């Protein structure tokens, strides 16, 4: 694992998601980046692939909370995925998560 | 006198119900229960949910601690081996002895495994207990094929479970059809079609002769017709047999085909021994469902009290959802009773089959079979159970909804004695009592009466009754939009309007909690748009929008988008057609004429959308809002300009209407139609707003709907001149925007509007609420502030910032792949994608 600079905070959309391409172990992975300026952690990263809708779309979902869980709703069939654990709330499915941080204006990702 | 000693053998669903009922009764008894399984009673009915990820412990009906609390002496993991009737005691395999005054046998049944040579090898399994599930799971691991022997209710459920485990699932049935016990031939055939369509392979009329070692898989099944089938595991579900050995050894009377014989009091041939549940046989009949088992347990307990009741048989109607296929069976489902008259409806396009059996005089329901569509189940069951008199034309109960259809039995039409939940024997009266006792939600009523906590089949009906009863008492049914706002959409609309709030953040700060979700955010975005009409991509609105609104295009299954320019009234210039063709070719988009008289271009990558729209806008197109809950299209017929029957210019009127209301965001999408004469070629009566030309003006129709639940529009006003009609439509639409729920089309809105059409006419035409001019003003604001969202966006770099597949790369999404079909692209299937990737590597 190493820290990558992915982009700057300017590339992000507050309270919403964008997607970045990150090289992990020689393979490219699509990472959905969510910028929630009102939370302590600020930046959350999960894989962009929706295992239920079977398409790279999670960065384009609506973010919010269900109970205590910060989630994104898949834009395809609206299942919720936890931004912290990647677990799907409705079905037995999960997506990979990545530790992400905001350092100055830079978005750093461990992958 | 010493306390009565009651010993219960078996701690399954019914044994547990007996123990609990007795412990809570006023009988002063020492209760001892001995269960053969290692765990306390659990919900067998929902066993298969463990395959969907449910934890086995979630199925528990009781715990050791709970029994302790009730003062029940419970022992698990030890089978009773012997009953000594002389000295009134039982002995377990482990050597424990228990004295009884009254003994209750609740030993249930076990799966029948036909004595086929080879049936007893590894990976030949059963499906009845939690332990069985663990074995099935272990056996399936990393394997490909699974066979279920038996095409009954449980067999099909098991096939579904195997499919969910990722196996290629087969069902092998000895009889010629599936679910032969419940379904007639027609229903059984329809079920088969549906199940095969889901990828489960069905083999009927197959007798298995032996099971041997397989060549490519673990096992080989050899059939009497000399065919073979290889598989990695076999699950037997070929019927159940009562656990009655204990009773046989003790010389209790057993039925001809097994089962411990009982009378109406659930007593066996020994007056100190009762039998309840699936091990018992009453009049040669075994009741293999939980509800009758529970009734037996209650009847048996009552024998120890002064208030004795009997068990005289029970309703065996069932509804189930197998592999996503609805199947329902009520009473005499096949119509075998004397003089039964049958009505059959079969729709091979939608794969729906329904059979209704009525008495010779046509007055009562005897039974019914439903495959593919169980919407009528609740209503038919109520007719059956409560012996309600049938309407003149009983067939209307199973025919698809049309004008002459008899409406579903409403909650108010049911008598107080109507049984709502047969699992827990809860009547409408019990529910009313619970509500009078303080329950205010469906969840409360469930907790208090246990209704809908058994098989769950009655949940929809329960909700109807509860909602109706709460409504009748003037109590609020919980209509909060979601966990973040304790308000309805209507409340939120009023709050936003009266406080002039312009952003979601402010609204949730002042009137909600948490950070919002995919329910409230788009709903609030829609309210803000209806009222203030700002651009969808304003930075504080963007996070609220569904992806379709964010990218002003409809997301398709592979993550690409579709592009639908507006074609008002369906009228289009030849040059515009040419541009559509050119753009489609340049960006290799799939083109299709939509059902809304315009053209849809599919397969656009998100990053190409701005360029595609620039080209379209240059040619004079505007956004068609196909992505928005907003006005979609105004469909027109060619009208008096060309048509020999037309009496008004329907195309001109449609274009004017479309241009007036385009961009109006509404609780759900909105469609209109204008026809040039009563022949109605524009199908205006199936639209939210329909206009039909008359000799002297226009007839206005409202609240029609196509889609899932079609509804003919109601005639609202006749022979209007154009300005009056526009005025009415302005008011009508704004009143809908104000008062509808989220995602409620005008049709359901009207159906739920108290006072109905007359009230609506009063508000709109007679201005009974005194809000008409305000509604018109609001509409005028929306009309005056219209902008083509795409045109604004392509001229604003900030709004386009998001149209990048990756923030840090110009690459494209490699998971998006197309193949050619009939000269155009379409998304590749998963299998095709795998092949392409393989090629790319090799
Ligand atoms: C493209 C089109 C089918 C076609 O190839 O012809 C279509 C396509 C979709 N329809 Fe439709 N409907 C289309 C005409 C219709 C019609 C016919 C009509 O409008 O005359 C109906 C029935 C009339 C009605 O709405 O009352 C129709 C009833 C639905 C419904 C059911 C609505 C209901 O009240 O029951 C849905 C689901 C929903 O909106 O919740 C739906 C939803 C959809 C969605 C948005 C499903 C989705 O979420 O992906 C489809 C995506 C469109 C896209 O990607 O561009 N579509 N849909 C038609 C576009 C018309 C247009 O030019 O805008
Ligand atoms: C997969 C599946 C799905 C089902 N779906 C439905 C449905 O949707 N609706 C419905 O109404 N019904 C359904 N059923 C049937 C329902 O589960 C049974 O009708 C119900 O469980 C019968 O309860 P019971 O207590 O009589 O028997 P069981 O629940 O079988 O309990 C009997 C218990 O007694 C124990 N026992 C046996 N002999 C001894 C002994 N000598 N000493 C000690 N213990 C002993 C057994 O190990 C068992 O634990 C389903 C059954 C299965 C297997
Ligand atoms: S509705 Fe009337 S005007 Fe329109 S095409 Fe049909 S006949 Fe002609
Ligand atoms: S009928 Fe089974 S839970 Fe109500």
mmCIF file of C-alpha atoms in Angstrom, chain B residues 512-684:
data_model
loop_
_atom_site.group_PDB
_atom_site.id
_atom_site.type_symbol
_atom_site.label_atom_id
_atom_site.label_comp_id
_atom_site.label_asym_id
_atom_site.label_seq_id
_atom_site.Cartn_x
_atom_site.Cartn_y
_atom_site.Cartn_z
ATOM 1 C CA UNK B 512 -35.263 18.095 9.722
ATOM 2 C CA UNK B 513 -32.354 16.067 11.043
ATOM 3 C CA UNK B 514 -29.328 14.151 9.750
ATOM 4 C CA UNK B 515 -27.876 14.732 6.334
ATOM 5 C CA UNK B 516 -30.673 13.563 4.047
ATOM 6 C CA UNK B 517 -30.979 10.625 1.675
ATOM 7 C CA UNK B 518 -31.988 9.582 -1.798
ATOM 8 C CA UNK B 519 -35.676 9.928 -0.866
ATOM 9 C CA UNK B 520 -35.849 13.432 0.622
ATOM 10 C CA UNK B 521 -33.136 15.088 -1.433
ATOM 11 C CA UNK B 522 -34.753 14.664 -4.868
ATOM 12 C CA UNK B 523 -38.180 15.396 -3.376
ATOM 13 C CA UNK B 524 -36.949 18.693 -1.966
ATOM 14 C CA UNK B 525 -35.095 19.479 -5.185
ATOM 15 C CA UNK B 526 -38.394 19.025 -7.010
ATOM 16 C CA UNK B 527 -40.229 21.331 -4.612
ATOM 17 C CA UNK B 528 -37.535 23.997 -4.922
ATOM 18 C CA UNK B 529 -37.734 23.702 -8.700
ATOM 19 C CA UNK B 530 -41.524 23.940 -8.850
ATOM 20 C CA UNK B 531 -41.406 27.070 -6.695
ATOM 21 C CA UNK B 532 -38.220 28.907 -7.584
ATOM 22 C CA UNK B 533 -37.284 27.269 -10.891
ATOM 23 C CA UNK B 534 -33.522 27.671 -10.661
ATOM 24 C CA UNK B 535 -31.181 25.727 -12.921
ATOM 25 C CA UNK B 536 -30.816 22.065 -11.876
ATOM 26 C CA UNK B 537 -27.046 22.303 -11.822
ATOM 27 C CA UNK B 538 -26.753 25.261 -9.424
ATOM 28 C CA UNK B 539 -24.020 24.118 -7.069
ATOM 29 C CA UNK B 540 -26.213 23.688 -4.002
ATOM 30 C CA UNK B 541 -28.862 21.812 -5.994
ATOM 31 C CA UNK B 542 -26.525 19.340 -7.690
ATOM 32 C CA UNK B 543 -26.063 16.992 -4.700
ATOM 33 C CA UNK B 544 -29.843 16.661 -4.411
ATOM 34 C CA UNK B 545 -30.497 15.384 -7.889
ATOM 35 C CA UNK B 546 -30.860 11.858 -9.081
ATOM 36 C CA UNK B 547 -28.166 10.976 -11.558
ATOM 37 C CA UNK B 548 -30.602 11.542 -14.422
ATOM 38 C CA UNK B 549 -31.082 15.165 -13.433
ATOM 39 C CA UNK B 550 -27.392 15.671 -12.617
ATOM 40 C CA UNK B 551 -26.361 14.657 -16.104
ATOM 41 C CA UNK B 552 -29.588 15.796 -17.736
ATOM 42 C CA UNK B 553 -29.885 12.419 -19.431
ATOM 43 C CA UNK B 554 -31.296 8.995 -18.517
ATOM 44 C CA UNK B 555 -28.850 6.497 -17.102
ATOM 45 C CA UNK B 556 -28.997 3.118 -18.837
ATOM 46 C CA UNK B 557 -28.192 -0.287 -17.423
ATOM 47 C CA UNK B 558 -24.501 -0.085 -18.336
ATOM 48 C CA UNK B 559 -23.959 3.414 -16.928
ATOM 49 C CA UNK B 560 -24.188 5.198 -20.307
ATOM 50 C CA UNK B 561 -26.939 7.718 -20.968
ATOM 51 C CA UNK B 562 -29.724 8.411 -23.416
ATOM 52 C CA UNK B 563 -30.448 11.711 -25.102
ATOM 53 C CA UNK B 564 -33.984 12.865 -25.854
ATOM 54 C CA UNK B 565 -34.465 16.263 -27.445
ATOM 55 C CA UNK B 566 -37.866 17.880 -27.235
ATOM 56 C CA UNK B 567 -40.104 17.539 -30.270
ATOM 57 C CA UNK B 568 -43.174 19.582 -29.277
ATOM 58 C CA UNK B 569 -46.378 17.897 -30.350
ATOM 59 C CA UNK B 570 -44.339 15.391 -32.332
ATOM 60 C CA UNK B 571 -43.955 17.859 -35.201
ATOM 61 C CA UNK B 572 -40.433 17.828 -36.627
ATOM 62 C CA UNK B 573 -38.625 19.476 -39.555
ATOM 63 C CA UNK B 574 -36.897 17.265 -42.112
ATOM 64 C CA UNK B 575 -33.654 19.102 -41.393
ATOM 65 C CA UNK B 576 -33.967 18.312 -37.719
ATOM 66 C CA UNK B 577 -34.424 14.654 -38.560
ATOM 67 C CA UNK B 578 -31.251 14.826 -40.590
ATOM 68 C CA UNK B 579 -29.348 16.377 -37.683
ATOM 69 C CA UNK B 580 -30.583 13.670 -35.337
ATOM 70 C CA UNK B 581 -29.287 11.091 -37.797
ATOM 71 C CA UNK B 582 -25.961 12.844 -38.148
ATOM 72 C CA UNK B 583 -25.424 13.195 -34.431
ATOM 73 C CA UNK B 584 -26.365 9.568 -33.875
ATOM 74 C CA UNK B 585 -23.852 8.501 -36.480
ATOM 75 C CA UNK B 586 -21.061 10.764 -35.241
ATOM 76 C CA UNK B 587 -21.294 9.461 -31.682
ATOM 77 C CA UNK B 588 -22.432 5.945 -32.643
ATOM 78 C CA UNK B 589 -25.669 6.123 -30.739
ATOM 79 C CA UNK B 590 -28.531 3.663 -30.966
ATOM 80 C CA UNK B 591 -31.651 5.409 -32.280
ATOM 81 C CA UNK B 592 -35.228 4.577 -31.514
ATOM 82 C CA UNK B 593 -38.587 6.267 -31.967
ATOM 83 C CA UNK B 594 -40.107 6.484 -28.497
ATOM 84 C CA UNK B 595 -43.665 5.907 -27.392
ATOM 85 C CA UNK B 596 -43.845 9.675 -26.828
ATOM 86 C CA UNK B 597 -43.517 10.745 -30.460
ATOM 87 C CA UNK B 598 -39.873 11.656 -30.402
ATOM 88 C CA UNK B 599 -36.455 10.147 -30.911
ATOM 89 C CA UNK B 600 -34.219 8.677 -28.220
ATOM 90 C CA UNK B 601 -30.468 8.287 -28.804
ATOM 91 C CA UNK B 602 -28.904 5.698 -26.502
ATOM 92 C CA UNK B 603 -25.399 4.716 -25.468
ATOM 93 C CA UNK B 604 -23.870 8.168 -24.930
ATOM 94 C CA UNK B 605 -20.875 8.330 -22.646
ATOM 95 C CA UNK B 606 -21.133 10.914 -19.929
ATOM 96 C CA UNK B 607 -18.137 12.851 -21.239
ATOM 97 C CA UNK B 608 -19.686 13.098 -24.732
ATOM 98 C CA UNK B 609 -23.000 14.524 -23.511
ATOM 99 C CA UNK B 610 -21.973 18.223 -23.692
ATOM 100 C CA UNK B 611 -20.744 17.910 -27.287
ATOM 101 C CA UNK B 612 -23.784 15.952 -28.372
ATOM 102 C CA UNK B 613 -26.036 18.596 -26.902
ATOM 103 C CA UNK B 614 -24.081 21.448 -28.489
ATOM 104 C CA UNK B 615 -24.725 19.894 -31.871
ATOM 105 C CA UNK B 616 -28.411 19.410 -31.137
ATOM 106 C CA UNK B 617 -28.873 22.905 -29.756
ATOM 107 C CA UNK B 618 -27.199 24.379 -32.829
ATOM 108 C CA UNK B 619 -29.890 22.658 -34.878
ATOM 109 C CA UNK B 620 -32.635 24.270 -32.788
ATOM 110 C CA UNK B 621 -33.390 21.450 -30.371
ATOM 111 C CA UNK B 622 -34.071 21.884 -26.684
ATOM 112 C CA UNK B 623 -33.839 19.454 -23.809
ATOM 113 C CA UNK B 624 -36.785 17.032 -23.682
ATOM 114 C CA UNK B 625 -36.682 16.518 -19.877
ATOM 115 C CA UNK B 626 -36.963 12.769 -20.439
ATOM 116 C CA UNK B 627 -34.741 12.477 -17.359
ATOM 117 C CA UNK B 628 -36.864 14.644 -15.083
ATOM 118 C CA UNK B 629 -40.013 14.358 -13.055
ATOM 119 C CA UNK B 630 -41.461 17.055 -15.245
ATOM 120 C CA UNK B 631 -43.551 17.501 -18.358
ATOM 121 C CA UNK B 632 -42.467 14.843 -20.819
ATOM 122 C CA UNK B 633 -44.398 15.096 -24.052
ATOM 123 C CA UNK B 634 -47.654 16.373 -25.407
ATOM 124 C CA UNK B 635 -48.752 13.751 -27.868
ATOM 125 C CA UNK B 636 -50.817 14.947 -30.790
ATOM 126 C CA UNK B 637 -52.721 13.533 -33.690
ATOM 127 C CA UNK B 638 -52.509 15.220 -37.056
ATOM 128 C CA UNK B 639 -55.834 17.015 -36.557
ATOM 129 C CA UNK B 640 -57.967 19.228 -38.792
ATOM 130 C CA UNK B 641 -55.053 20.476 -40.900
ATOM 131 C CA UNK B 642 -54.798 17.181 -42.755
ATOM 132 C CA UNK B 643 -57.236 14.717 -41.322
ATOM 133 C CA UNK B 644 -60.652 14.499 -42.973
ATOM 134 C CA UNK B 645 -62.407 14.159 -39.612
ATOM 135 C CA UNK B 646 -60.482 16.680 -37.552
ATOM 136 C CA UNK B 647 -62.456 19.571 -36.080
ATOM 137 C CA UNK B 648 -59.606 21.615 -34.530
ATOM 138 C CA UNK B 649 -55.888 22.081 -35.012
ATOM 139 C CA UNK B 650 -54.678 19.508 -32.497
ATOM 140 C CA UNK B 651 -51.018 19.767 -33.511
ATOM 141 C CA UNK B 652 -50.956 23.533 -32.994
ATOM 142 C CA UNK B 653 -52.657 23.164 -29.630
ATOM 143 C CA UNK B 654 -50.250 20.406 -28.535
ATOM 144 C CA UNK B 655 -47.225 22.509 -29.496
ATOM 145 C CA UNK B 656 -48.568 25.476 -27.535
ATOM 146 C CA UNK B 657 -49.240 23.347 -24.470
ATOM 147 C CA UNK B 658 -45.851 21.674 -24.636
ATOM 148 C CA UNK B 659 -44.082 24.998 -24.947
ATOM 149 C CA UNK B 660 -46.040 26.440 -22.061
ATOM 150 C CA UNK B 661 -45.439 23.681 -19.566
ATOM 151 C CA UNK B 662 -42.012 22.392 -20.631
ATOM 152 C CA UNK B 663 -39.596 22.663 -17.733
ATOM 153 C CA UNK B 664 -42.307 22.461 -15.056
ATOM 154 C CA UNK B 665 -41.057 20.061 -12.390
ATOM 155 C CA UNK B 666 -43.769 18.002 -10.758
ATOM 156 C CA UNK B 667 -44.069 15.295 -8.041
ATOM 157 C CA UNK B 668 -43.950 12.662 -10.767
ATOM 158 C CA UNK B 669 -43.658 12.851 -14.520
ATOM 159 C CA UNK B 670 -46.438 14.435 -16.493
ATOM 160 C CA UNK B 671 -47.832 13.643 -19.914
ATOM 161 C CA UNK B 672 -50.438 15.284 -22.085
ATOM 162 C CA UNK B 673 -52.222 14.545 -25.305
ATOM 163 C CA UNK B 674 -54.360 16.445 -27.775
ATOM 164 C CA UNK B 675 -56.689 14.777 -30.270
ATOM 165 C CA UNK B 676 -58.407 16.507 -33.169
ATOM 166 C CA UNK B 677 -61.735 14.723 -32.780
ATOM 167 C CA UNK B 678 -63.484 12.074 -30.744
ATOM 168 C CA UNK B 679 -61.709 9.271 -32.595
ATOM 169 C CA UNK B 680 -58.925 10.096 -30.145
ATOM 170 C CA UNK B 681 -55.883 9.037 -32.149
ATOM 171 C CA UNK B 682 -53.601 10.797 -29.643
ATOM 172 C CA UNK B 683 -54.880 8.647 -26.773
ATOM 173 C CA UNK B 684 -55.388 11.807 -24.716
#
